[in-house]
Coordinates of C-alpha atoms in Angstrom, one line a residue:
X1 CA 64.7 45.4 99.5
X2 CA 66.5 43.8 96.9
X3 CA 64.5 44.3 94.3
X4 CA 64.1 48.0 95.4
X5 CA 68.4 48.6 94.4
X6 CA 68.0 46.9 90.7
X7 CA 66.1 50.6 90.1
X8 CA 68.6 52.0 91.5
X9 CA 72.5 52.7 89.2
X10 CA 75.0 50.4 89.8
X11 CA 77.4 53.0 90.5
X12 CA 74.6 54.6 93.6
X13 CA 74.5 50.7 94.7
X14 CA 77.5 50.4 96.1
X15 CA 77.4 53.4 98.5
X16 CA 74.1 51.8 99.9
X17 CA 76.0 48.8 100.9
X18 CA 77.0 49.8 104.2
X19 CA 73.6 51.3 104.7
X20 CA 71.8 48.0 104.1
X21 CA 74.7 46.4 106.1
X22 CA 73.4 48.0 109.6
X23 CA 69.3 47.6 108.2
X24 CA 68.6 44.6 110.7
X25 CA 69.8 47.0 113.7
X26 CA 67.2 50.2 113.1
X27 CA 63.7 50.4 114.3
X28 CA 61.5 48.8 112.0
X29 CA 59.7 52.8 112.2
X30 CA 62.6 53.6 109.5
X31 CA 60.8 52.0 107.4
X32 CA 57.1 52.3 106.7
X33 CA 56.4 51.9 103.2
X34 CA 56.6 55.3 102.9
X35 CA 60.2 56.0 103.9
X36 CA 60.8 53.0 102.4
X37 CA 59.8 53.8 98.7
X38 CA 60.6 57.6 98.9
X39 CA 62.7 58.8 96.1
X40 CA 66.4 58.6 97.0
X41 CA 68.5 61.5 96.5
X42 CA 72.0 60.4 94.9
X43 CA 73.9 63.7 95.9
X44 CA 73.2 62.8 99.6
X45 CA 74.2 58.9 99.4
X46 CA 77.5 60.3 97.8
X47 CA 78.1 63.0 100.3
X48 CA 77.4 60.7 102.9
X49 CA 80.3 58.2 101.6
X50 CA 82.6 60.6 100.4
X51 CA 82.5 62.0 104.3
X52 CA 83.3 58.1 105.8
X53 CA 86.2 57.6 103.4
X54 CA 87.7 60.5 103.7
X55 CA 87.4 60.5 107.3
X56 CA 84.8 63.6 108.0
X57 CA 87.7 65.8 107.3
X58 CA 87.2 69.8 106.8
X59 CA 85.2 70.5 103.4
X60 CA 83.7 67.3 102.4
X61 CA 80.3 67.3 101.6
X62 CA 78.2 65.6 104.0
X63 CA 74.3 64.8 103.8
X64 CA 71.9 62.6 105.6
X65 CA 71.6 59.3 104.6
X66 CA 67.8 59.5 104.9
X67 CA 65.3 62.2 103.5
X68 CA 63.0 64.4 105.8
X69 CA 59.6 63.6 104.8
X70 CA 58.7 67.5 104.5
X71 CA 61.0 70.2 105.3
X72 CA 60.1 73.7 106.5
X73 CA 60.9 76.7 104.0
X74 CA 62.0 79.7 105.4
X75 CA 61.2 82.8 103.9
X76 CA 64.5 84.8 102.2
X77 CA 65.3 88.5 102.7
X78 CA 65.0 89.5 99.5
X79 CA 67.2 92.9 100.3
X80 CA 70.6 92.6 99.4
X81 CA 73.2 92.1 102.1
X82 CA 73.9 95.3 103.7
X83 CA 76.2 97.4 102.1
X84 CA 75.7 95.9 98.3
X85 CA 73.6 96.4 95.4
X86 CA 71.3 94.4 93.0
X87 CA 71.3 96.1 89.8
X88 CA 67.4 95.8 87.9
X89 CA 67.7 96.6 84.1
X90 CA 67.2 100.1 84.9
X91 CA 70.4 100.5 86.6
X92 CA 72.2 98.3 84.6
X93 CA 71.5 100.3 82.0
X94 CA 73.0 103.3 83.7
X95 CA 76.1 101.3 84.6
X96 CA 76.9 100.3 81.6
X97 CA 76.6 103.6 80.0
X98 CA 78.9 104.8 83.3
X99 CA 81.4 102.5 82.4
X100 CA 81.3 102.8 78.5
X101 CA 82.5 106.1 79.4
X102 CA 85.4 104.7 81.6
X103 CA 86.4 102.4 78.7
X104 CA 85.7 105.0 76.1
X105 CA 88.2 107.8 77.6
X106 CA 91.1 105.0 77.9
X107 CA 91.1 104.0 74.5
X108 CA 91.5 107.5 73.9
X109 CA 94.8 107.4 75.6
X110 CA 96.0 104.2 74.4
X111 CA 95.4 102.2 77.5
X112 CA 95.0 98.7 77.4
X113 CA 92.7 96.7 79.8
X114 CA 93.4 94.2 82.6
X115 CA 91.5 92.5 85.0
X116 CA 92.2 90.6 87.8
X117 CA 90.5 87.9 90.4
X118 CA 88.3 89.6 92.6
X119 CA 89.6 86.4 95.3
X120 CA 93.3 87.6 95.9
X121 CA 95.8 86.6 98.5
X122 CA 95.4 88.3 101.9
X123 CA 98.9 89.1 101.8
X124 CA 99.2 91.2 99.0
X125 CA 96.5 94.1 101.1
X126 CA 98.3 94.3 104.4
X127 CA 101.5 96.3 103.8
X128 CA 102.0 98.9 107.1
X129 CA 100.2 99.2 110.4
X130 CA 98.0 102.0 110.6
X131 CA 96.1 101.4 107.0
X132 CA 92.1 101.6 107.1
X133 CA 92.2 99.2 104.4
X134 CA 93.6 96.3 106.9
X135 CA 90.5 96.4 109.1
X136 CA 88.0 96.9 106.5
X137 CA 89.0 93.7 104.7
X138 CA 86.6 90.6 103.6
X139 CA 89.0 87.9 104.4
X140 CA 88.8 84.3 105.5
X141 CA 90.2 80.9 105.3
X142 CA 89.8 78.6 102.4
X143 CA 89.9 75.1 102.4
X144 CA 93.2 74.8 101.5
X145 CA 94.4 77.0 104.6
X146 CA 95.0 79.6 102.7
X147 CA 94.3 83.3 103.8
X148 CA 92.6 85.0 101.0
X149 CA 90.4 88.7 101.0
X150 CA 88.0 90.0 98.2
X151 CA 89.8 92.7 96.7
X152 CA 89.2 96.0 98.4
X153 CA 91.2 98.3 95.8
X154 CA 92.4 97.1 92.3
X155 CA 96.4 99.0 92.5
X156 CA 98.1 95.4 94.5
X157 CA 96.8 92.9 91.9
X158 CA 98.0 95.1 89.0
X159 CA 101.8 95.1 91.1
X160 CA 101.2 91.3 91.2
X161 CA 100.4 91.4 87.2
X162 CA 103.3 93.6 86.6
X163 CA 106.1 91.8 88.5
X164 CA 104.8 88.0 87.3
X165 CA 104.9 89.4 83.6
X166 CA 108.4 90.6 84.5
X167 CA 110.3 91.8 81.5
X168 CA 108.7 90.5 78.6
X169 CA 105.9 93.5 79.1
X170 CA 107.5 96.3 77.3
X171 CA 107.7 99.6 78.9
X172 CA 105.8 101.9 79.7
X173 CA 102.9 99.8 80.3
X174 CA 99.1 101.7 80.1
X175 CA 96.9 99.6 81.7
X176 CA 93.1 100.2 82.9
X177 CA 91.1 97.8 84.5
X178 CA 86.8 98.9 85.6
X179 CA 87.0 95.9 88.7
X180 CA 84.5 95.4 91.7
X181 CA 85.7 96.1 95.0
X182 CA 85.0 95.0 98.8
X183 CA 85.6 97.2 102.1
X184 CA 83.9 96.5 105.3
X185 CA 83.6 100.6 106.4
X186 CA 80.5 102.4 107.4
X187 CA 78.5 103.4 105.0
X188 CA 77.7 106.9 104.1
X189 CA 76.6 108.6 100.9
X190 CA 77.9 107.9 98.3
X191 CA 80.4 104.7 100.1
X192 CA 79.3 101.0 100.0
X193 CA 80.6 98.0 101.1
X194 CA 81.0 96.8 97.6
X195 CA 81.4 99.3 94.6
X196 CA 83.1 99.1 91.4
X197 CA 86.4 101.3 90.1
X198 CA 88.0 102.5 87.2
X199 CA 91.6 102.0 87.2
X200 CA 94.3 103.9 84.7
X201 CA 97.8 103.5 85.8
X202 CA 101.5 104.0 83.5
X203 CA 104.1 102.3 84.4
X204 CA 107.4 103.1 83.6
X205 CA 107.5 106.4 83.3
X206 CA 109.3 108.6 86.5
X207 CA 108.6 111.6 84.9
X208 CA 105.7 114.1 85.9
X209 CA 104.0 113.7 82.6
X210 CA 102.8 110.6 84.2
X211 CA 100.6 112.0 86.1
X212 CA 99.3 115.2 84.2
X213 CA 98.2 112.6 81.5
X214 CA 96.0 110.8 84.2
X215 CA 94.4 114.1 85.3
X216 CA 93.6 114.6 81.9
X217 CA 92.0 111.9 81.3
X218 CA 89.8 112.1 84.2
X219 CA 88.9 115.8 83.0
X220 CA 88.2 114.0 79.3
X221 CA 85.7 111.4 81.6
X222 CA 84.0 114.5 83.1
X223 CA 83.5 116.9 80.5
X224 CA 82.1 113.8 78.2
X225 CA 79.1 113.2 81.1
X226 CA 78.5 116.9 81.4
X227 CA 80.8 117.9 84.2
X228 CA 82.8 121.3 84.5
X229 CA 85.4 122.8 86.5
X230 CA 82.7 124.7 88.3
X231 CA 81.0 121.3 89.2
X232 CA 84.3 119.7 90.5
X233 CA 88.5 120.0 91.0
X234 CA 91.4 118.4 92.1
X235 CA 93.1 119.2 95.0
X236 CA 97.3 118.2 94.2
X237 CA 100.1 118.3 96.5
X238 CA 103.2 115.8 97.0
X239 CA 104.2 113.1 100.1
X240 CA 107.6 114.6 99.6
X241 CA 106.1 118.0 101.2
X242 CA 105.8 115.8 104.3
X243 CA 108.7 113.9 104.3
X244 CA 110.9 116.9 103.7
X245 CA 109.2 118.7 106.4
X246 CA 109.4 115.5 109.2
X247 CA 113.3 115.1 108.3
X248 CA 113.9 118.8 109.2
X249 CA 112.6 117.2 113.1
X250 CA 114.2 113.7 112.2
X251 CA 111.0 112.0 112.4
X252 CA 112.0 108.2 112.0
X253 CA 110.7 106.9 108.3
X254 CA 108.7 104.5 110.4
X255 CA 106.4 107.2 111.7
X256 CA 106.3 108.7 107.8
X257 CA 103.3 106.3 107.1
X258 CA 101.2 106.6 110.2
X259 CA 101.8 110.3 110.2
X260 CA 99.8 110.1 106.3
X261 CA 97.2 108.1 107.4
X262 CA 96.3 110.5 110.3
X263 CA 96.5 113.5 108.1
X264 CA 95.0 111.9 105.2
X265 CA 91.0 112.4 108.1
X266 CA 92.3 115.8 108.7
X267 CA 89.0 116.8 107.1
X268 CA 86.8 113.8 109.0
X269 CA 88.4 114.5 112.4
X270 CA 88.0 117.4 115.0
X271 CA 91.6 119.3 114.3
X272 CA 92.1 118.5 118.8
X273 CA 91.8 114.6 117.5
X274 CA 94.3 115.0 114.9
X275 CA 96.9 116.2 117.0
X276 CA 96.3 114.1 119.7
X277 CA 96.6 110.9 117.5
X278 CA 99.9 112.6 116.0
X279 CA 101.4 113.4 119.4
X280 CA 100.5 109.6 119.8
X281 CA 103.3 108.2 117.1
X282 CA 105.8 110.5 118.8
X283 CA 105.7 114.1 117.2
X284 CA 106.4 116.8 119.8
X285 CA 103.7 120.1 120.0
X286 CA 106.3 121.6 117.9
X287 CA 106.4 119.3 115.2
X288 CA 102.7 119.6 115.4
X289 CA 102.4 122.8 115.2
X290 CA 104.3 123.9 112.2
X291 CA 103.0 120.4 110.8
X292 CA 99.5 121.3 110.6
X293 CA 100.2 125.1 109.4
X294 CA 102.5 123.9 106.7
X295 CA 99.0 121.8 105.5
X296 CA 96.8 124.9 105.5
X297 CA 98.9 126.3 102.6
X298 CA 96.9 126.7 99.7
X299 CA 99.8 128.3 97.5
X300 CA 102.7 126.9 95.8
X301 CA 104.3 130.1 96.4
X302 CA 103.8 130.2 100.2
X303 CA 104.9 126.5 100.3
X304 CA 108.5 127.2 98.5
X305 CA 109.2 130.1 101.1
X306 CA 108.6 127.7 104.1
X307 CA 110.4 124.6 102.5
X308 CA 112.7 126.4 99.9
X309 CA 112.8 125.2 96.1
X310 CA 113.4 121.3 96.8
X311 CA 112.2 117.9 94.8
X312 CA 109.0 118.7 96.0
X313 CA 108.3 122.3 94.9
X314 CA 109.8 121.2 91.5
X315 CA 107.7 118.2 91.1
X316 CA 104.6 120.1 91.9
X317 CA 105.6 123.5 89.7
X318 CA 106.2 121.3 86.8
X319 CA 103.0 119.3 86.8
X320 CA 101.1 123.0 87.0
X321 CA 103.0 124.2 83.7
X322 CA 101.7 121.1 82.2
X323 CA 98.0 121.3 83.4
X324 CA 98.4 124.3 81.5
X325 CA 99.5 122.7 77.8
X326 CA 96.8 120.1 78.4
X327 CA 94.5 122.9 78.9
X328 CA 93.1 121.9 82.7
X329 CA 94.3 124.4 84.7
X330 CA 91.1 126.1 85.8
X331 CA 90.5 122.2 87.4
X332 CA 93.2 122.1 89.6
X333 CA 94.5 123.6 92.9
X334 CA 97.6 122.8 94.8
X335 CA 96.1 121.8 98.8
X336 CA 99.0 120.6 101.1
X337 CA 96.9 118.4 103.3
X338 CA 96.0 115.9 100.4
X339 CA 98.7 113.3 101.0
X340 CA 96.2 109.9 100.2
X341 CA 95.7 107.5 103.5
X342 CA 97.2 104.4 101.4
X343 CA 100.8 103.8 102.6
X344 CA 102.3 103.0 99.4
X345 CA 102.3 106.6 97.5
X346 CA 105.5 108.2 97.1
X347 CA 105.0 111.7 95.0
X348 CA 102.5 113.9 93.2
X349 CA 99.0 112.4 95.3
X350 CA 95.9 114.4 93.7
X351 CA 91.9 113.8 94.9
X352 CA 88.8 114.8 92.9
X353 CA 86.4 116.8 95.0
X354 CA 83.2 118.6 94.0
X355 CA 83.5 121.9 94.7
X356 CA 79.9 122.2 96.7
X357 CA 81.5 119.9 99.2
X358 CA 78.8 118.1 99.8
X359 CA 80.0 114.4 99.0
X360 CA 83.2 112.6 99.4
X361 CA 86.2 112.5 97.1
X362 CA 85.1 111.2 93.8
X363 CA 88.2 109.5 92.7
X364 CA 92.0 110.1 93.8
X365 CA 95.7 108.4 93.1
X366 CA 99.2 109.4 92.8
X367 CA 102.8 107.9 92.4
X368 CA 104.2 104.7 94.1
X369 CA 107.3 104.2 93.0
X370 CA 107.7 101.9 95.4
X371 CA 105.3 99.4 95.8
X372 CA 107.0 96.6 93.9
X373 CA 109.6 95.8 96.4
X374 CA 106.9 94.9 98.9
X375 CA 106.1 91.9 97.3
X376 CA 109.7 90.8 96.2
X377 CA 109.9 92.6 92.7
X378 CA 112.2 95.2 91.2
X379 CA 110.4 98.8 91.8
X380 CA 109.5 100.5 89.0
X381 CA 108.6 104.1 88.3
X382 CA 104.2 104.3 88.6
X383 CA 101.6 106.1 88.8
X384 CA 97.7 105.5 88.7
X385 CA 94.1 106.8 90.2
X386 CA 91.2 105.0 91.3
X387 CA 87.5 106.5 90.4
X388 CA 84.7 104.7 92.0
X389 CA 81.0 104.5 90.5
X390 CA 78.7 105.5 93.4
X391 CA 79.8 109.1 94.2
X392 CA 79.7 110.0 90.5
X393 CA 76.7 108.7 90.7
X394 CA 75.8 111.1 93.0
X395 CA 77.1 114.2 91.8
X396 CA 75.2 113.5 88.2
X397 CA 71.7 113.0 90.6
X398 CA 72.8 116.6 92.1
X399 CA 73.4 118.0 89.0
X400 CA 70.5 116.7 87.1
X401 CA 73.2 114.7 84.4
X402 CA 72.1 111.7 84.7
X403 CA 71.0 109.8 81.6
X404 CA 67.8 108.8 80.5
X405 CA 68.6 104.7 79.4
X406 CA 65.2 103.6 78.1
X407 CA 64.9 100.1 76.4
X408 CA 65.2 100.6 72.9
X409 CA 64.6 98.0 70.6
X410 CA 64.5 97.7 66.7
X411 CA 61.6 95.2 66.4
X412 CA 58.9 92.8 67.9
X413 CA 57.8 90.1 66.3
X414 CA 54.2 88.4 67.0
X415 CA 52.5 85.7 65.0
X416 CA 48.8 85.9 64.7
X417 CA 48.0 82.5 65.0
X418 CA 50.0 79.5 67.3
X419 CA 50.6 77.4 63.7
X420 CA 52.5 80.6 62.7
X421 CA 55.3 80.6 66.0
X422 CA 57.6 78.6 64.0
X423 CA 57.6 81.3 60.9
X424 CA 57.7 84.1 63.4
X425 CA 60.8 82.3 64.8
X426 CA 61.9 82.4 61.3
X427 CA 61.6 85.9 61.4
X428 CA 62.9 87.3 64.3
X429 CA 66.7 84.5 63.3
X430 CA 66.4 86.4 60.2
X431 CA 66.6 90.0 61.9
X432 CA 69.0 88.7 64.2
X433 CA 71.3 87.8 61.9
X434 CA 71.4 91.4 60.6
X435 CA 72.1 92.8 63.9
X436 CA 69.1 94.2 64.9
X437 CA 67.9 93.4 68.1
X438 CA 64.4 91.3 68.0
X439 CA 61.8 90.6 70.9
X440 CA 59.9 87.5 69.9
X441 CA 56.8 87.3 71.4
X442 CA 56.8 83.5 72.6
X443 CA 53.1 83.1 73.5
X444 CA 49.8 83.4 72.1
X445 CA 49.1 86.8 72.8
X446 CA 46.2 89.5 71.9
X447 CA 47.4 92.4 69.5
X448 CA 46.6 95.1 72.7
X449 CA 49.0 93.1 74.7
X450 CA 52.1 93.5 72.0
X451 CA 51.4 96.8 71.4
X452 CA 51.6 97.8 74.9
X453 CA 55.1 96.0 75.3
X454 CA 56.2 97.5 72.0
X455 CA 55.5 100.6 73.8
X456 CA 57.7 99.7 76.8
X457 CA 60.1 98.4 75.0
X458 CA 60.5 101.9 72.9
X459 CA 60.3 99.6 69.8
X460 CA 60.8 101.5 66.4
X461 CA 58.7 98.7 64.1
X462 CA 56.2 95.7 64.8
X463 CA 56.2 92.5 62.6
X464 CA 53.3 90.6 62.1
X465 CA 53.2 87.2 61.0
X466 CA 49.5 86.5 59.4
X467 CA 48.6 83.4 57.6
X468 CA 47.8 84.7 54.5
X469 CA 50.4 87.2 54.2
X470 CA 53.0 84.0 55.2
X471 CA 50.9 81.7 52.4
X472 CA 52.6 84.8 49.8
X473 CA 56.0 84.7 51.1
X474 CA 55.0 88.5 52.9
X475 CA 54.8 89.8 56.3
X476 CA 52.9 92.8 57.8
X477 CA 55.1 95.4 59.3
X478 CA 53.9 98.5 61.5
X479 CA 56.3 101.2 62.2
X480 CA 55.4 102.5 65.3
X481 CA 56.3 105.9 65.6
X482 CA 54.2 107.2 62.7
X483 CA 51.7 104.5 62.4
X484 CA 52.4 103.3 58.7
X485 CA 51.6 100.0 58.1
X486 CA 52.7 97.7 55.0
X487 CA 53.4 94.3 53.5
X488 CA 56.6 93.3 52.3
X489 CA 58.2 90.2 51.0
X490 CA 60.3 88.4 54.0
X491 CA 63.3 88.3 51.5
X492 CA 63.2 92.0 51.3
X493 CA 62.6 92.6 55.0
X494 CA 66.1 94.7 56.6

């Protein structure tokens, strides 16, 4: 046994000591000479010690101290979990090009991007009773015994951001941010359990502007992937409709946010549901009533004649005469039942819709002034929208925009002969280094093969490495397209 260890590390020895220490006690069946002599797995001998001094507690690794002689393999599902997405080269392709887009439209309006850990604190998602978001959360306990959640919207980290940077990030702040998220929700077309979202939010600014710059940037996004205002709108209206309409009944501010969640499935829920889960947080048949008549309005006109010309009406006419001067006003529609079911918006709330209403809102946001204060900052004036990438996704698929996102490269490379790999090596460094993208074929493979992957692979030329073109300093190139073929001298080749 002894002589067994010396092949073993000094530092792996002295976790084996208190195995050996208890050898004289085990059935002599432990060890055949094929147990015996197996190889040892270090990992395991250090797990195994690392649980003993540290007394078995909660998170050490722990392994047996002796190896299975064959262990069963059990056979993956290869789907995805339920709810998420792998994403082939195909669709990568098309996500990148979705979110090029995203990225592309921000730097047009001077945004700046952000990103944040997809791990937050639990804490910063659960803000008011009554939220969706708070049961459709992926949280758990760490090791630490901390509570922690995989993001399930982007807006709380960029409050964290905000109020840890403090003053010394100038005002107004632009910020964008293309992030994944996670909600546990039932799935439906066009919803997963994991998506990602494009983020633009100003901070700073209290002024309407705010948000008619937002809305125009999310016009921008769809007229540059094909979409027009016959294809999709944005139903706008205001949370101060509601409140101004509840503190004419002097419904508590405590009800304020369950009343907006409820309202926010008006078009999910049978209209008897709605009013039963409203007469449930205390308004009366009356409040009700004039409630659920004052959300059917349609007209800005009709709404100023039931609630008179008050911060609401003037917030809303003023963002209308700017859709105008940013030249969007065929896009949008004033709808008194959008009022957003996250309990943090305090203004102008606006949803994108598509107009044949046959998938769910495509992105939405609004103003929360208001947020900051509920983790311990100063509040600041804000305002931001949230655009997801699957129901885009599947208005472009019902509108025959989507892309096609073939492989395209610049060049294969191939060496004729297995001596030559090295110089085809050479080759495909020196097309590298000019920026052009370079397949090098890495085996020894016949011409019929490489041709049919420069095919796939949408390839404009073909380099052949021969050995007597090499011997004079040349190569062979094929440009596949037309067919011409020529030598040229590798110093010449661009």
């Amino acid at each position: 046994m002894t002589s067994s260890l010396r092949a073993v590390s000094p530092r792996i020895v002295l976790h084996l000591k208190p195995l050996l220490v208890s050898l004289p006690q085990l059935s002599a069946s432990v060890f055949s000479p094929r147990r015996l002599f197996a190889p040892i797995n270090p990992r395991a001998l250090l797990c195994t010690a690392a649980a003993r001094d540290n007394g078995g507690r909660s998170g050490a690794l722990t392994g047996p101290p002796v190896l299975e002689e064959e262990e069963s393999v059990t056979k993956i599902d290869v789907n995805p979990p339920k709810g998420t997405r792998d994403f082939p080269p195909e669709e990568m392709r098309l996500r990148n090009w979705l979110f090029h887009n995203f990225k592309e439209v921000s730097r047009l309006y001077g945004f700046e991007e952000v990103d944040f850990p997809v791990l937050e604190s639990e804490a910063l998602f659960i803000r008011k009773a009554g939220e969706e978001i708070r049961d459709q959360l992926y949280c758990f306990e760490d090791r630490g015994n901390r509570r922690v959640a995989l993001r399930p919207e982007l807006t709380p980290s960029l409050a964290r951001l905000v109020i840890q940077k403090g003053k010394s990030a100038p005002l107004p702040l632009k910020w964008f941010a293309v992030g994944q998220c996670w909600r546990y929700e039932r799935m439906t077309r066009g919803r997963r359990r994991e998506h990602y979202q494009w983020n633009m939010d100003i901070i700073g600014v209290p002024e309407v502007t705010a948000e008619a710059e937002l809305i125009s940037s999310i016009v921008t996004f769809f007229k540059r992937i094909g979409i027009t205002a016959s294809d999709v709108g944005f139903k706008i209206s205001s949370r101060k409709v509601l409140q101004e309409l509840l503190r004419r009944y002097s419904i508590s501010e405590n009800a304020f946010g369950k009343v907006c969640v409820i309202i926010d499935k008006i078009e999910k829920m049978p209209i008897e549901e709605i009013k039963k889960d409203l007469s449930s947080v205390g308004l009366s048949e009356e409040v009700i009533n004039e409630l659920l008549q004052v959300l059917s309005v349609k007209s800005l006109t009709q709404l100023e004649d039931i609630l008179g010309s008050g911060e609401a009406i003037a917030d809303l006419k003023h963002l209308f005469s700017l859709a105008e001067k940013f030249g969007y006003s065929d896009w949008i529609q004033f709808d008194a039942s959008v009022v957003r079911g996250l309990a943090y918006y305090t203004g102008i709330v606006f949803e994108g819709f598509d107009r044949a209403g046959k998938l769910r809102a495509i992105c939405g946001g609004g103003r929360y002034d208001r947020l900051l204060s509920t983790f311990g900052g100063d509040d600041l004036p804000a305002c931001g929208f949230g655009f997801g990438d699957a129901v885009i996704i599947e208005l472009l698929k019902e509108k025959n925009l989507l892309p096609e996102l073939s492989l395209q490269l610049d060049n294969i490379v191939c060496a004729l002969d297995q001596d030559l790999q090295g110089a085809a090596a050479t080759i495909a460094t020196i097309l590298r280094g000019k920026g052009q993208s370079t397949d090098l074929v890495l085996e020894n493979k016949p011409l019929k093969w490489v041709f049919k992957r420069a095919a796939r692979a949408n390839a404009q030329r073909l380099i052949l490495v021969g050995t007597k073109e090499w011997e004079k300093g040349m190569v062979g190139v094929k440009i596949l397209a037309s067919g011409e073929q020529y030598e040229i001298k590798v110093d010449e080749l661009d």
